[in-house]
């Protein structure tokens, strides 16, 4: 419900400009970048990004509330557009964070002299392009290599600073709210692991320690922000071989069933009323 003056103004603008048409990812990115303007003022970036994302979410919600004959959208269209909106917000936050850290230290470069790159993988509902209004975004960040530097920083230190700043830009609560809730616990070693890993470090982890539930989670991993070229490399060389083993293993069926039972026992206090973790709930649909 709009409670602030800028929110009322945003709704007025939506009414004037029209809201029935779906906006594609590139259009949303252009709009967010235009709303944010210069990336050099972090407080302005936070405020403008929050306001722009709120307005887009309000427009998307309005379309879903109305019947199709009045220009309303289906839940599939809403989920896809919310996913695109989240991706573009992450893209803007990542760009601001990279620029800020690079200006403070130096541009990140590989030993070859080429610029170092990072990609953000969307997991869960974001990776599946099916985000809903109450979803958080599950993210994993991966950079290309540890062979290089950014001035006095190692590439790992550089990208760690970038990711921390980008995540704060997205989820830190301010007077204008937050952009999105972020969950980084699906990364290698979960909440105990580094906030960002190189491709090589990620490969070592998944080859040595990767568990079945991580293979299942990686089914919906998708590059959503950062370097699309690096994203394609990771899909081909890291995700594909980890998820799809060379030889079929019939034991996987029993193991997946055990994971479902384990998720109920460990995470649900009242399974019969739990729409996410109970029998027939969201988690079982995902496992299926």
XYZ file of N, CA, C and O in Angstrom, residues 64-214:
604
model
N -1.584 -8.250 -12.608
C -2.013 -9.594 -12.208
C -3.365 -9.572 -11.490
O -4.134 -10.520 -11.577
N -3.652 -8.473 -10.787
C -4.908 -8.393 -10.040
C -6.129 -8.323 -10.946
O -7.216 -8.755 -10.570
N -5.959 -7.795 -12.146
C -7.102 -7.598 -13.035
C -7.346 -8.828 -13.906
O -6.425 -9.562 -14.239
N -8.595 -9.064 -14.300
C -8.885 -10.182 -15.209
C -8.280 -9.937 -16.585
O -7.997 -8.791 -16.960
N -8.088 -11.007 -17.336
C -7.434 -10.911 -18.639
C -8.172 -9.956 -19.585
O -7.544 -9.226 -20.359
N -9.511 -9.929 -19.515
C -10.283 -9.073 -20.434
C -10.032 -7.585 -20.191
O -10.317 -6.750 -21.054
N -9.488 -7.261 -19.013
C -9.179 -5.859 -18.713
C -7.672 -5.581 -18.775
O -7.204 -4.560 -18.293
N -6.941 -6.495 -19.381
C -5.505 -6.288 -19.527
C -4.675 -6.952 -18.452
O -3.476 -6.683 -18.340
N -5.290 -7.801 -17.654
C -4.548 -8.485 -16.600
C -3.596 -9.528 -17.158
O -3.727 -9.972 -18.297
N -2.623 -9.922 -16.330
C -1.600 -10.875 -16.753
C -1.757 -12.188 -15.989
O -2.230 -12.207 -14.853
N -1.328 -13.270 -16.610
C -1.341 -14.571 -15.952
C -0.196 -14.641 -14.950
O 0.752 -13.852 -14.990
N -0.265 -15.636 -14.074
C 0.788 -15.789 -13.070
C 2.131 -16.113 -13.720
O 3.188 -15.715 -13.226
N 2.113 -16.807 -14.865
C 3.359 -17.125 -15.559
C 4.043 -15.852 -16.071
O 5.261 -15.702 -15.979
N 3.249 -14.952 -16.611
C 3.803 -13.682 -17.100
C 4.329 -12.856 -15.931
O 5.406 -12.269 -16.004
N 3.560 -12.820 -14.847
C 3.993 -12.077 -13.664
C 5.307 -12.617 -13.124
O 6.235 -11.856 -12.819
N 5.409 -13.937 -13.003
C 6.628 -14.549 -12.468
C 7.831 -14.256 -13.348
O 8.922 -13.962 -12.856
N 7.637 -14.329 -14.657
C 8.739 -14.053 -15.577
C 9.177 -12.596 -15.490
O 10.376 -12.287 -15.488
N 8.217 -11.690 -15.391
C 8.576 -10.275 -15.355
C 9.209 -9.896 -14.016
O 10.141 -9.082 -13.968
N 8.725 -10.480 -12.928
C 9.372 -10.252 -11.637
C 10.817 -10.768 -11.664
O 11.722 -10.139 -11.108
N 11.034 -11.907 -12.306
C 12.385 -12.450 -12.425
C 13.276 -11.504 -13.224
O 14.417 -11.236 -12.836
N 12.764 -10.997 -14.333
C 13.534 -10.048 -15.140
C 13.852 -8.781 -14.342
O 14.950 -8.226 -14.444
N 12.878 -8.327 -13.556
C 13.085 -7.128 -12.753
C 14.176 -7.352 -11.710
O 15.056 -6.507 -11.510
N 14.137 -8.503 -11.035
C 15.164 -8.812 -10.041
C 16.535 -8.891 -10.697
O 17.525 -8.371 -10.170
N 16.616 -9.532 -11.848
C 17.895 -9.643 -12.561
C 18.479 -8.268 -12.883
O 19.675 -8.023 -12.690
N 17.647 -7.388 -13.396
C 18.154 -6.078 -13.791
C 18.553 -5.247 -12.579
O 19.517 -4.472 -12.643
N 17.843 -5.411 -11.463
C 18.237 -4.708 -10.240
C 19.605 -5.201 -9.762
O 20.454 -4.411 -9.328
N 19.829 -6.513 -9.835
C 21.134 -7.077 -9.467
C 22.211 -6.553 -10.414
O 23.322 -6.222 -9.988
N 21.881 -6.468 -11.691
C 22.833 -5.954 -12.684
C 23.271 -4.534 -12.344
O 24.468 -4.202 -12.378
N 22.320 -3.678 -11.992
C 22.638 -2.295 -11.641
C 23.488 -2.240 -10.369
O 24.488 -1.521 -10.294
N 23.095 -2.999 -9.354
C 23.845 -3.002 -8.098
C 25.260 -3.513 -8.295
O 26.218 -2.988 -7.711
N 25.425 -4.526 -9.131
C 26.750 -5.088 -9.394
C 27.613 -4.082 -10.151
O 28.817 -3.935 -9.865
N 27.020 -3.365 -11.095
C 27.769 -2.366 -11.856
C 28.241 -1.231 -10.947
O 29.388 -0.773 -11.042
N 27.349 -0.769 -10.053
C 27.742 0.302 -9.127
C 28.853 -0.158 -8.199
O 29.820 0.575 -7.951
N 28.738 -1.372 -7.687
C 29.727 -1.885 -6.743
C 31.079 -2.062 -7.422
O 32.125 -1.724 -6.855
N 31.077 -2.589 -8.628
C 32.341 -2.778 -9.344
C 33.019 -1.447 -9.617
O 34.232 -1.298 -9.427
N 32.234 -0.469 -10.057
C 32.806 0.853 -10.339
C 33.385 1.470 -9.078
O 34.491 2.031 -9.090
N 32.659 1.369 -7.971
C 33.104 1.970 -6.712
C 34.423 1.358 -6.240
O 35.358 2.082 -5.880
N 34.516 0.036 -6.238
C 35.724 -0.629 -5.740
C 36.900 -0.395 -6.693
O 38.029 -0.190 -6.255
N 36.625 -0.402 -7.994
C 37.696 -0.176 -8.964
C 38.262 1.236 -8.851
O 39.473 1.446 -8.979
N 37.406 2.224 -8.615
C 37.885 3.597 -8.461
C 38.712 3.760 -7.192
O 39.660 4.551 -7.152
N 38.383 3.009 -6.165
C 39.118 3.107 -4.904
C 40.474 2.404 -4.973
O 41.455 2.872 -4.394
N 40.525 1.294 -5.694
C 41.767 0.516 -5.752
C 42.339 0.531 -7.173
O 43.222 1.315 -7.474
N 41.837 -0.330 -8.017
C 42.289 -0.377 -9.411
C 41.367 -1.319 -10.166
O 40.592 -2.072 -9.568
N 41.461 -1.264 -11.495
C 40.685 -2.191 -12.300
C 41.203 -3.616 -12.092
O 42.410 -3.831 -12.043
N 40.313 -4.579 -11.968
C 40.759 -5.973 -11.800
C 41.221 -6.554 -13.135
O 40.485 -6.506 -14.128
N 42.437 -7.074 -13.144
C 42.963 -7.620 -14.392
C 43.605 -8.979 -14.164
O 44.222 -9.230 -13.132
N 43.464 -9.829 -15.167
C 44.125 -11.121 -15.148
C 45.599 -10.942 -15.472
O 46.026 -9.865 -15.905
N 46.381 -11.984 -15.280
C 47.821 -11.902 -15.579
C 48.071 -11.568 -17.044
O 49.080 -10.963 -17.393
N 47.130 -11.943 -17.896
C 47.260 -11.644 -19.328
C 47.037 -10.178 -19.645
O 47.310 -9.725 -20.760
N 46.531 -9.420 -18.666
C 46.190 -8.019 -18.887
C 44.739 -7.790 -19.232
O 44.265 -6.650 -19.238
N 44.011 -8.877 -19.498
C 42.585 -8.761 -19.797
C 41.797 -8.438 -18.526
O 42.198 -8.824 -17.423
N 40.681 -7.723 -18.662
C 39.860 -7.436 -17.481
C 39.323 -8.718 -16.851
O 38.935 -9.654 -17.556
N 39.311 -8.769 -15.529
C 38.700 -9.879 -14.817
C 37.182 -9.686 -14.807
O 36.690 -8.558 -14.880
N 36.456 -10.788 -14.743
C 34.995 -10.712 -14.847
C 34.331 -11.539 -13.756
O 34.927 -12.451 -13.178
N 33.081 -11.208 -13.493
C 32.276 -11.927 -12.503
C 30.900 -12.197 -13.094
O 30.434 -11.467 -13.984
N 30.267 -13.256 -12.624
C 28.896 -13.546 -13.029
C 28.103 -13.904 -11.786
O 28.626 -14.477 -10.833
N 26.836 -13.538 -11.808
C 25.908 -13.900 -10.731
C 24.976 -14.977 -11.258
O 24.320 -14.792 -12.296
N 24.929 -16.107 -10.544
C 24.020 -17.189 -10.894
C 22.750 -17.069 -10.066
O 22.808 -16.965 -8.840
N 21.618 -17.058 -10.734
C 20.341 -17.098 -10.035
C 19.967 -18.543 -9.779
O 20.056 -19.391 -10.662
N 19.539 -18.829 -8.553
C 19.147 -20.177 -8.162
C 17.654 -20.185 -7.819
O 17.004 -19.141 -7.769
N 17.132 -21.375 -7.525
C 15.752 -21.456 -7.061
C 14.764 -20.830 -8.029
O 14.859 -20.993 -9.242
N 13.829 -20.082 -7.483
C 12.774 -19.494 -8.310
C 13.316 -18.463 -9.291
O 12.798 -18.327 -10.399
N 14.344 -17.731 -8.897
C 14.931 -16.781 -9.842
C 15.582 -17.524 -10.994
O 15.402 -17.164 -12.161
N 16.343 -18.562 -10.693
C 16.970 -19.346 -11.750
C 15.949 -20.000 -12.659
O 16.164 -20.123 -13.862
N 14.817 -20.399 -12.088
C 13.755 -21.010 -12.870
C 12.870 -20.013 -13.586
O 11.914 -20.396 -14.258
N 13.159 -18.718 -13.429
C 12.384 -17.643 -14.069
C 10.936 -17.685 -13.604
O 10.011 -17.459 -14.391
N 10.748 -17.959 -12.308
C 9.391 -18.106 -11.764
C 9.270 -17.427 -10.408
O 8.614 -17.927 -9.500
N 9.892 -16.278 -10.264
C 9.877 -15.548 -9.005
C 8.453 -15.099 -8.675
O 7.688 -14.715 -9.568
N 8.116 -15.146 -7.379
C 6.826 -14.586 -6.978
C 7.057 -13.359 -6.092
O 8.193 -13.053 -5.723
N 5.970 -12.684 -5.762
C 6.093 -11.391 -5.086
C 6.771 -11.500 -3.729
O 7.423 -10.561 -3.275
N 6.629 -12.647 -3.055
C 7.221 -12.798 -1.728
C 8.564 -13.497 -1.714
O 9.134 -13.714 -0.649
N 9.066 -13.870 -2.881
C 10.318 -14.623 -2.953
C 11.518 -13.753 -2.614
O 11.558 -12.560 -2.955
N 12.520 -14.384 -1.958
C 13.830 -13.758 -1.943
C 14.584 -14.251 -3.180
O 14.059 -15.047 -3.961
N 15.796 -13.746 -3.397
C 16.583 -14.196 -4.543
C 17.773 -14.995 -4.031
O 18.538 -14.520 -3.195
N 17.906 -16.229 -4.511
C 19.024 -17.099 -4.162
C 20.128 -16.873 -5.188
O 19.909 -17.099 -6.393
N 21.299 -16.446 -4.712
C 22.376 -16.056 -5.621
C 23.679 -16.766 -5.287
O 23.973 -17.054 -4.122
N 24.468 -17.036 -6.329
C 25.842 -17.505 -6.194
C 26.701 -16.638 -7.112
O 26.364 -16.455 -8.287
N 27.801 -16.112 -6.586
C 28.703 -15.276 -7.376
C 29.993 -16.039 -7.667
O 30.575 -16.655 -6.769
N 30.438 -15.973 -8.926
C 31.661 -16.659 -9.346
C 32.464 -15.716 -10.241
O 31.910 -15.092 -11.149
N 33.772 -15.591 -9.962
C 34.635 -14.791 -10.837
C 35.578 -15.714 -11.588
O 35.722 -16.899 -11.274
N 36.278 -15.163 -12.582
C 36.968 -16.009 -13.548
C 38.222 -16.699 -13.034
O 38.419 -17.898 -13.245
N 39.114 -15.970 -12.341
C 40.398 -16.571 -11.990
C 41.042 -15.827 -10.826
O 40.768 -14.647 -10.598
N 41.911 -16.534 -10.110
C 42.711 -15.898 -9.059
C 44.050 -15.409 -9.583
O 44.822 -14.801 -8.834
N 44.334 -15.684 -10.847
C 45.618 -15.298 -11.440
C 45.527 -13.871 -11.956
O 45.162 -13.621 -13.103
N 45.833 -12.933 -11.092
C 45.774 -11.529 -11.458
C 45.659 -10.678 -10.211
O 45.870 -11.155 -9.088
N 45.319 -9.394 -10.382
C 45.228 -8.494 -9.233
C 44.418 -7.259 -9.617
O 44.123 -7.013 -10.790
N 44.089 -6.492 -8.574
C 43.444 -5.189 -8.754
C 44.224 -4.201 -7.904
O 43.850 -3.920 -6.759
N 45.326 -3.721 -8.433
C 46.218 -2.878 -7.627
C 46.818 -3.691 -6.499
O 47.435 -4.739 -6.725
N 46.598 -3.247 -5.271
C 47.131 -3.951 -4.104
C 46.264 -5.115 -3.656
O 46.658 -5.875 -2.766
N 45.102 -5.270 -4.271
C 44.192 -6.341 -3.879
C 44.368 -7.577 -4.749
O 44.632 -7.478 -5.950
N 44.192 -8.753 -4.146
C 44.039 -9.955 -4.946
C 42.677 -9.891 -5.626
O 41.779 -9.139 -5.201
N 42.499 -10.681 -6.657
C 41.196 -10.693 -7.319
C 40.108 -11.214 -6.391
O 38.961 -10.750 -6.448
N 40.450 -12.142 -5.518
C 39.456 -12.636 -4.562
C 39.006 -11.504 -3.626
O 37.802 -11.342 -3.377
N 39.966 -10.708 -3.131
C 39.608 -9.593 -2.244
C 38.784 -8.550 -2.995
O 37.823 -7.993 -2.448
N 39.164 -8.291 -4.238
C 38.439 -7.294 -5.031
C 36.983 -7.715 -5.207
O 36.056 -6.947 -4.910
N 36.767 -8.935 -5.674
C 35.395 -9.365 -5.955
C 34.596 -9.594 -4.684
O 33.367 -9.438 -4.677
N 35.274 -9.911 -3.576
C 34.572 -10.014 -2.294
C 33.995 -8.657 -1.903
O 32.833 -8.547 -1.468
N 34.783 -7.612 -2.056
C 34.298 -6.260 -1.758
C 33.137 -5.874 -2.680
O 32.150 -5.252 -2.245
N 33.256 -6.232 -3.942
C 32.199 -5.900 -4.898
C 30.893 -6.592 -4.529
O 29.824 -5.974 -4.497
N 30.962 -7.888 -4.236
C 29.748 -8.642 -3.936
C 29.103 -8.143 -2.644
O 27.881 -7.980 -2.569
N 29.914 -7.891 -1.624
C 29.347 -7.378 -0.378
C 28.622 -6.060 -0.598
O 27.528 -5.839 -0.068
N 29.208 -5.207 -1.383
C 28.582 -3.909 -1.638
C 27.308 -4.061 -2.466
O 26.284 -3.430 -2.182
N 27.362 -4.908 -3.479
C 26.183 -5.111 -4.324
C 25.024 -5.693 -3.522
O 23.874 -5.259 -3.652
N 25.313 -6.675 -2.679
C 24.261 -7.288 -1.864
C 23.671 -6.261 -0.902
O 22.447 -6.212 -0.703
N 24.524 -5.431 -0.312
C 24.021 -4.388 0.590
C 23.132 -3.400 -0.156
O 22.094 -2.958 0.368
N 23.513 -3.047 -1.372
C 22.700 -2.141 -2.175
C 21.322 -2.727 -2.428
O 20.311 -2.022 -2.431
N 21.253 -4.038 -2.605
C 19.985 -4.688 -2.911
C 19.117 -4.869 -1.674
O 17.916 -4.594 -1.690
N 19.712 -5.320 -0.560
C 18.862 -5.744 0.555
C 18.929 -4.883 1.810
O 18.144 -5.101 2.733
N 19.838 -3.919 1.898
C 19.901 -3.093 3.101
C 18.623 -2.269 3.244
O 18.216 -1.579 2.309
N 17.944 -2.317 4.402
C 16.720 -1.529 4.587
C 17.034 -0.046 4.735
O 17.969 0.328 5.439
N 16.278 0.779 4.049
C 16.423 2.234 4.138
C 15.028 2.836 4.304
O 14.032 2.118 4.390
N 14.970 4.151 4.310
C 13.671 4.822 4.403
C 12.778 4.490 3.219
O 11.542 4.587 3.305
N 13.393 4.085 2.110
C 12.646 3.726 0.903
C 12.424 2.224 0.786
O 12.001 1.742 -0.259
N 12.709 1.493 1.859
C 12.532 0.045 1.829
C 13.785 -0.662 1.350
O 14.904 -0.170 1.527
N 13.615 -1.817 0.734
C 14.731 -2.556 0.155
C 14.347 -2.989 -1.249
O 13.173 -2.970 -1.624
N 15.345 -3.370 -2.032
C 15.071 -3.820 -3.392
C 14.549 -5.252 -3.369
O 13.489 -5.553 -3.908
N 15.319 -6.151 -2.739
C 14.932 -7.558 -2.654
C 15.687 -8.200 -1.507
O 16.793 -7.775 -1.162
N 15.107 -9.217 -0.900
C 15.838 -10.016 0.083
C 16.758 -10.980 -0.651
O 16.364 -11.580 -1.651
N 17.975 -11.119 -0.132
C 19.000 -11.934 -0.793
C 19.378 -13.108 0.100
O 19.560 -12.953 1.309
N 19.508 -14.270 -0.507
C 19.951 -15.477 0.202
C 21.173 -16.020 -0.522
O 21.093 -16.375 -1.704
N 22.298 -16.088 0.185
C 23.555 -16.570 -0.404
C 23.939 -17.953 0.121
O 25.060 -18.413 -0.112
N 23.037 -18.635 0.803
C 23.399 -19.875 1.480
C 23.564 -21.068 0.545
O 24.034 -22.122 0.972
N 23.214 -20.934 -0.720
C 23.400 -22.037 -1.651
C 24.812 -22.074 -2.234
O 25.141 -22.991 -2.979
N 25.628 -21.115 -1.893
C 27.004 -21.096 -2.410
C 27.829 -22.226 -1.788
O 27.417 -22.826 -0.788
N 28.982 -22.560 -2.372
C 29.841 -23.596 -1.791
C 30.135 -23.340 -0.314
O 30.487 -22.227 0.069
N 29.932 -24.358 0.502
C 30.113 -24.327 1.954
C 29.068 -23.476 2.663
O 29.190 -23.189 3.863
N 28.035 -23.062 1.960
C 26.928 -22.354 2.592
C 27.351 -21.073 3.285
O 28.247 -20.361 2.826
N 26.713 -20.778 4.406
C 26.981 -19.520 5.120
C 28.393 -19.465 5.701
O 28.855 -18.396 6.089
N 29.084 -20.613 5.763
C 30.448 -20.638 6.289
C 31.489 -20.408 5.198
O 32.664 -20.207 5.503
N 31.088 -20.442 3.952
C 32.042 -20.332 2.855
C 32.258 -18.903 2.405
O 31.543 -17.984 2.820
N 33.238 -18.683 1.530
C 33.470 -17.346 0.971
C 32.227 -16.846 0.245
O 31.477 -17.633 -0.340
N 32.043 -15.542 0.257
C 30.853 -14.970 -0.365
C 30.929 -15.047 -1.892
O 29.926 -14.958 -2.589
N 32.149 -15.235 -2.404
C 32.365 -15.372 -3.842
C 33.553 -16.297 -4.054
O 34.492 -16.316 -3.246
N 33.519 -17.089 -5.129
C 34.588 -18.031 -5.431
C 35.020 -17.899 -6.888
O 34.222 -17.495 -7.750
N 36.256 -18.277 -7.161
C 36.712 -18.350 -8.542
C 36.132 -19.596 -9.203
O 35.618 -20.496 -8.532
N 36.239 -19.663 -10.526
C 35.778 -20.845 -11.248
C 36.531 -22.081 -10.763
O 35.930 -23.129 -10.493
N 37.849 -21.974 -10.617
C 38.657 -23.124 -10.194
C 38.283 -23.591 -8.798
O 38.162 -24.793 -8.538
N 38.099 -22.647 -7.871
C 37.723 -23.015 -6.501
C 36.344 -23.667 -6.473
O 36.103 -24.624 -5.730
N 35.429 -23.166 -7.290
C 34.091 -23.752 -7.357
C 34.148 -25.171 -7.916
O 33.494 -26.076 -7.405
N 34.955 -25.362 -8.952
C 35.104 -26.704 -9.529
C 35.660 -27.684 -8.505
O 35.170 -28.821 -8.387
N 36.683 -27.269 -7.760
C 37.269 -28.151 -6.746
C 36.224 -28.532 -5.700
O 36.147 -29.690 -5.275
N 35.431 -27.547 -5.283
C 34.423 -27.835 -4.261
C 33.409 -28.848 -4.769
O 33.119 -29.847 -4.090
N 32.823 -28.593 -5.940
C 31.759 -29.471 -6.416
C 32.283 -30.862 -6.778
O 31.591 -31.858 -6.582
N 33.511 -30.934 -7.287
C 34.086 -32.241 -7.612
C 34.371 -33.053 -6.356
O 34.241 -34.282 -6.340
N 34.763 -32.378 -5.273
C 35.189 -33.079 -4.057
C 34.075 -33.219 -3.033
O 33.904 -34.279 -2.423
N 33.328 -32.141 -2.830
C 32.377 -32.108 -1.727
C 30.926 -31.970 -2.165
O 30.021 -32.056 -1.327
N 30.680 -31.737 -3.436
C 29.313 -31.482 -3.894
C 28.361 -32.606 -3.527
O 28.631 -33.782 -3.778
N 27.220 -32.237 -2.948
C 26.251 -33.221 -2.484
C 25.047 -33.294 -3.425
O 24.877 -32.448 -4.294
N 24.243 -34.313 -3.197
C 23.117 -34.548 -4.096
C 22.168 -33.354 -4.132
O 21.683 -32.964 -5.196
N 21.877 -32.767 -2.967
C 20.934 -31.646 -2.966
C 21.507 -30.461 -3.746
O 20.754 -29.689 -4.362
N 22.842 -30.321 -3.770
C 23.448 -29.245 -4.551
C 23.343 -29.529 -6.049
O 23.160 -28.607 -6.848
